C-alpha positions as semicolon CSV with decimal commas, in nm:
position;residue;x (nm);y (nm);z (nm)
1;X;6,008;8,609;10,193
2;X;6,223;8,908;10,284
3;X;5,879;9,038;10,464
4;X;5,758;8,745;10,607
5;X;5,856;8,592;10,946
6;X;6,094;8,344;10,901
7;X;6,158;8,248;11,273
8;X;5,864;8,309;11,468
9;X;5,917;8,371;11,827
10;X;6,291;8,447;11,768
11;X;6,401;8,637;12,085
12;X;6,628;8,906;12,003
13;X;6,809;9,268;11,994
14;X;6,784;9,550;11,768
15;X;7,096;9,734;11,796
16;X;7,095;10,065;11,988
17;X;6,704;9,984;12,067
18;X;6,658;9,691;12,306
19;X;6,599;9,361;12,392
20;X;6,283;9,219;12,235
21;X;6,102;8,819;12,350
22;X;5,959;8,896;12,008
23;X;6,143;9,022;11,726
24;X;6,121;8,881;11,378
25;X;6,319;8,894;11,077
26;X;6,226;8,843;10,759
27;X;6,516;8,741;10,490
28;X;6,779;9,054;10,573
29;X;6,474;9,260;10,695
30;X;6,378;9,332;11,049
31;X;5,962;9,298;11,057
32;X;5,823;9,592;11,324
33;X;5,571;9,367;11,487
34;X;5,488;9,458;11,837
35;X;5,776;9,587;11,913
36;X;5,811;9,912;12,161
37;X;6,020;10,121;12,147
38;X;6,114;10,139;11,798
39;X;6,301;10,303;11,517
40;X;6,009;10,344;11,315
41;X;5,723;10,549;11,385
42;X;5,439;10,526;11,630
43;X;5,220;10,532;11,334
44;X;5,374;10,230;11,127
45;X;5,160;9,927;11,132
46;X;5,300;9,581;11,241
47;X;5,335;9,494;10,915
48;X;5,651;9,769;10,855
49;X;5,960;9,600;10,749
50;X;6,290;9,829;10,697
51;X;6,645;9,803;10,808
52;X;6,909;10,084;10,919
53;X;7,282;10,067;10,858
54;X;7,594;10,172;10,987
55;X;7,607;10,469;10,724
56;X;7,328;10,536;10,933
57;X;7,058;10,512;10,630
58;X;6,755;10,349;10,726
59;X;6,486;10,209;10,490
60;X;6,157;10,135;10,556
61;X;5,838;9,995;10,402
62;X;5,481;9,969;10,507
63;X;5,236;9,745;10,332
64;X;4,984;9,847;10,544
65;X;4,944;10,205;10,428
66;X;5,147;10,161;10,078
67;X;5,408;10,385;10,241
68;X;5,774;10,376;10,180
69;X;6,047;10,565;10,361
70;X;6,417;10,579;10,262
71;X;6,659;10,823;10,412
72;X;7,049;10,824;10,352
73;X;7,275;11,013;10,596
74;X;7,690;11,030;10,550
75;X;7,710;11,023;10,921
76;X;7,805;10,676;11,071
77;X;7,525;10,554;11,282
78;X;7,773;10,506;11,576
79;X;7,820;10,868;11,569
80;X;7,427;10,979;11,626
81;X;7,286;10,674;11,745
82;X;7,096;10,825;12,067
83;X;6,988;11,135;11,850
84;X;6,877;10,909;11,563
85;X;6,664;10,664;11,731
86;X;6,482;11,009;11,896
87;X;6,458;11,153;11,551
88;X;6,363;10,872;11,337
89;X;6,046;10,780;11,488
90;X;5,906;11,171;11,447
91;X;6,060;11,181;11,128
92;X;5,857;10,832;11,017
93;X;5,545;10,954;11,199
94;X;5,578;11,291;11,003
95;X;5,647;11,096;10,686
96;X;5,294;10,871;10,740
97;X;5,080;11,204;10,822
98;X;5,221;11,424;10,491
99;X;5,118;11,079;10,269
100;X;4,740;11,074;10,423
């Protein structure tokens, strides 16, 4: 359940990202769906679910291409949030091209 929709068409914001018509949640997971721009990467399929934190860890899975990322930081989020969401989206693209 955690990956699947749970309130479809449930308008909403990620934090430090945007405002999004579309942006499901699974059960304590955000689902990457069509969203754009995003934390994860350009490469992640709609099917990514993840979340990131105020310890500014994120997590990230991606049934699609049986990849998982997990990254934890000891920097508070609200420190590096402009750099992260810059970063994180190479870093996740980089992540997808090293696993094939």
């Amino acid at each position: 359940e955690f990956r699947s929709v749970q309130f479809p068409g449930l308008q909403g914001v990620v934090p430090g990202v945007g405002r999004f018509d579309d942006c499901p949640w699974g059960l304590g997971t955000e689902i990457r769906g069509t969203k754009q721009p995003h934390w994860t990467g350009a490469c992640n399929t709609p099917s990514t679910f993840g979340h990131f934190g105020g310890a500014g860890t994120l997590l990230w899975v991606d049934p699609g291409v049986h990849v998982a990322c997990l990254a934890l930081t000891d920097r508070p989020f609200d420190e590096w949030a402009a750099e992260a969401l810059k970063l994180w989206p190479a870093f996740s693209d980089a992540v997808l091209a090293e696993a094939g």
